[in-house]
Amino acid sequence: MSAAAGGPLRVLLVDDDPMVRSALRMVLGGPGDIAVVGEAADGEEAVAVAAATAPDVALVDVRMPRRDGISAAREITAAGGTRVVVLTTFGEDEAVLAALRAGADGFLLKDTPPAEIVAAVRRAAAGEPVLSPDVARRLIGRAVGGAGSRDVVPGAPAGDDERRRRALRSLSRLGEKEREVAVAVGRGLPNADIGELLSMRTATVKAYVSRVMAHLEVDNRVQVAIVVHDAGLV
């Protein structure tokens, strides 16, 4: 039974290191409201297991044999119904950015404390960003202007000026309040902090974020943040 039907959050673990998968299974098995429904050792297996188990959240490593986590994340998110959170280290900025543009909802470092991993899975399932503000700014800033980013981010525009023009055209579809919410998302703020900043209820913020994603024709908050950074607003 899925989380949407009142059951536990269903999680898929994807990592080529069985020790990592074992540790994650132990961490996620403690609270009782999360169930690990499958494991995979590479991207090819991950796509197949995701299709068979329909998880709410997939935790996906970046570097794996046969098929990497980025292409697997792209296919899993395209199928719909599963949020993808990338597992990474600080040395993999480019790969993480490519995964975010491919539709992943965020990332976790492999040394993230257990309680934060559990919280991140719950946030991802609820559509919240799984990105700390400081690291989000660092990674997204590299995506929109960093050296070499155009070579590693699939579908990136050919240059900074073109990137900014496209982003500004997209943002022109937003109303004033929607634009304020989009900028706050670009800063990596969760809904509760956005509500406090803009004097809005959390439920109202969620509604605005959904409208912003619809207007910008993107699938998640990370992609909203990238548009905002492309436009130079953060």
XYZ file of C-alpha atoms in Angstrom:
234
model
C 0.000 0.000 0.000
C 1.420 3.409 -0.944
C 1.707 6.500 1.245
C -1.090 8.086 -0.766
C -3.388 5.263 0.363
C -2.472 5.730 4.018
C 0.365 3.199 4.199
C 4.063 3.789 4.901
C 6.257 5.759 2.520
C 7.676 3.308 -0.029
C 11.395 3.733 -0.677
C 13.749 2.229 -3.258
C 17.492 2.107 -2.453
C 19.883 2.315 -5.411
C 23.615 1.977 -4.731
C 26.292 -0.382 -5.980
C 27.719 -0.720 -2.455
C 25.727 -3.312 -0.474
C 27.030 -1.826 2.794
C 25.514 1.540 1.924
C 22.189 -0.088 1.074
C 22.264 -2.058 4.320
C 22.966 1.061 6.363
C 20.178 2.985 4.645
C 17.748 0.130 5.175
C 18.528 0.149 8.918
C 18.159 3.930 9.151
C 14.859 4.034 7.281
C 13.408 0.979 8.965
C 13.430 2.539 12.418
C 10.597 5.096 12.385
C 7.850 2.725 11.250
C 6.242 5.014 8.680
C 8.820 4.183 5.965
C 9.150 0.843 4.168
C 12.061 -0.133 1.909
C 10.291 -1.913 -0.951
C 13.275 -2.652 -3.169
C 17.010 -2.380 -3.778
C 19.108 -2.060 -6.911
C 22.856 -2.167 -7.532
C 22.962 -0.067 -10.723
C 20.874 2.278 -12.824
C 19.595 -0.399 -15.179
C 18.270 -2.478 -12.311
C 16.897 0.655 -10.615
C 14.593 1.471 -13.521
C 13.233 -2.072 -13.577
C 12.725 -2.281 -9.809
C 11.077 1.152 -9.722
C 8.603 0.056 -12.380
C 7.839 -3.134 -10.461
C 7.513 -1.646 -6.961
C 6.188 1.907 -7.593
C 8.114 3.562 -4.745
C 7.219 7.017 -3.446
C 10.914 7.952 -3.167
C 14.053 6.501 -4.748
C 17.453 7.221 -3.193
C 19.841 6.915 -6.153
C 23.637 6.885 -6.179
C 25.349 8.818 -8.968
C 28.276 6.633 -10.003
C 27.330 3.009 -10.642
C 28.274 0.276 -13.136
C 26.263 -0.510 -16.284
C 24.093 2.623 -15.999
C 24.687 5.750 -13.930
C 22.207 7.289 -11.535
C 21.576 10.365 -13.668
C 20.082 8.562 -16.641
C 18.201 6.262 -14.272
C 16.786 9.268 -12.407
C 15.640 10.795 -15.690
C 13.728 7.654 -16.690
C 12.261 7.044 -13.228
C 10.963 10.602 -12.859
C 9.636 10.613 -16.423
C 7.496 7.591 -15.578
C 5.812 9.617 -12.845
C 4.825 8.831 -9.278
C 8.331 8.541 -7.818
C 10.428 11.313 -6.318
C 14.163 10.847 -6.831
C 16.808 12.008 -4.375
C 20.423 11.640 -5.478
C 23.101 10.250 -3.159
C 26.430 11.990 -3.649
C 29.659 13.387 -2.252
C 30.953 16.939 -2.457
C 33.254 15.951 -5.331
C 30.389 15.296 -7.741
C 28.851 18.732 -8.245
C 28.521 18.433 -12.017
C 26.844 15.043 -11.886
C 24.402 16.227 -9.222
C 23.439 19.269 -11.274
C 22.810 17.079 -14.292
C 20.585 14.878 -12.130
C 18.627 17.875 -10.842
C 17.985 19.080 -14.352
C 16.933 15.533 -15.228
C 14.103 15.780 -12.702
C 15.584 14.712 -9.364
C 14.093 16.495 -6.354
C 17.347 17.018 -4.528
C 20.329 15.256 -3.061
C 21.734 13.791 0.130
C 25.369 13.494 1.047
C 26.306 9.975 2.035
C 27.474 11.156 5.464
C 24.128 12.814 6.252
C 23.052 12.029 9.862
C 20.402 9.285 10.090
C 17.650 11.552 11.445
C 18.191 13.952 8.550
C 17.998 11.128 6.023
C 14.618 10.099 7.443
C 13.405 13.709 7.387
C 14.661 14.144 3.821
C 12.712 11.114 2.600
C 9.535 12.481 4.176
C 10.148 15.918 2.676
C 10.819 14.500 -0.774
C 7.613 12.455 -0.641
C 5.709 15.624 0.273
C 7.241 17.544 -2.638
C 9.592 19.598 -0.469
C 13.160 20.290 -1.663
C 15.864 18.036 -0.236
C 18.606 20.650 -0.434
C 20.299 22.606 2.320
C 20.195 26.326 1.407
C 23.997 26.786 1.469
C 24.764 23.787 -0.736
C 21.801 24.541 -2.995
C 23.181 28.006 -3.708
C 26.617 26.559 -4.407
C 25.422 23.870 -6.783
C 22.757 25.859 -8.601
C 25.137 28.815 -8.907
C 27.589 26.511 -10.644
C 24.863 25.268 -12.963
C 23.880 28.726 -14.143
C 27.285 30.339 -14.392
C 30.097 28.090 -13.268
C 33.004 26.998 -15.334
C 32.323 23.911 -17.337
C 28.646 23.669 -16.410
C 27.464 23.748 -19.998
C 29.468 20.636 -20.734
C 27.887 18.567 -17.962
C 24.279 19.705 -17.768
C 22.112 18.103 -20.451
C 19.988 20.571 -22.369
C 21.736 23.656 -21.020
C 21.541 26.778 -23.226
C 24.540 27.698 -25.324
C 25.570 30.767 -23.277
C 24.919 32.910 -20.214
C 22.997 35.613 -22.110
C 20.713 33.116 -23.802
C 20.163 31.336 -20.484
C 19.128 34.597 -18.822
C 16.778 35.601 -21.660
C 15.015 32.243 -21.557
C 14.638 32.407 -17.785
C 13.296 35.955 -17.832
C 10.753 35.024 -20.505
C 9.571 32.148 -18.331
C 9.347 34.308 -15.222
C 7.334 36.955 -17.080
C 4.389 34.526 -16.914
C 4.263 34.925 -13.130
C 2.286 37.416 -11.101
C 4.019 39.559 -8.475
C 3.345 37.223 -5.544
C 4.200 34.148 -7.612
C 7.493 35.775 -8.525
C 8.266 36.438 -4.836
C 7.569 32.801 -4.041
C 9.756 31.657 -6.953
C 12.672 33.772 -5.713
C 12.264 32.337 -2.208
C 12.328 28.828 -3.681
C 15.481 29.850 -5.539
C 17.066 30.665 -2.199
C 16.443 27.075 -1.096
C 13.811 27.965 1.509
C 11.219 25.356 2.581
C 7.516 26.251 2.615
C 7.408 27.147 6.312
C 10.228 29.686 5.934
C 8.686 31.130 2.767
C 5.402 31.563 4.630
C 7.135 33.421 7.448
C 9.073 35.589 5.003
C 6.025 36.536 2.905
C 3.418 36.479 5.708
C 1.547 33.564 4.140
C 0.135 30.323 5.486
C 2.120 27.219 4.627
C -0.849 25.786 2.720
C -1.034 29.001 0.692
C 2.677 28.769 -0.079
C 2.215 25.196 -1.339
C -0.563 26.387 -3.637
C 1.623 29.193 -4.973
C 4.563 26.833 -5.552
C 2.297 24.527 -7.551
C 1.119 27.456 -9.674
C 4.686 28.639 -10.204
C 5.742 25.180 -11.419
C 2.773 25.058 -13.766
C 3.504 28.505 -15.224
C 7.203 27.738 -15.653
C 6.417 24.279 -17.063
C 8.824 22.511 -14.702
C 8.415 19.379 -12.610
C 9.886 20.310 -9.229
C 11.171 23.056 -6.950
C 14.805 22.533 -7.869
C 14.010 23.349 -11.491
C 12.166 26.482 -10.302
C 15.320 27.466 -8.417
C 17.479 26.950 -11.499
C 15.204 29.226 -13.567
C 15.450 31.905 -10.869
C 19.226 31.622 -10.806
C 19.373 31.638 -14.602
C 17.517 34.965 -14.498
C 20.041 36.407 -12.043
C 17.464 37.024 -9.305
C 19.373 35.190 -6.563
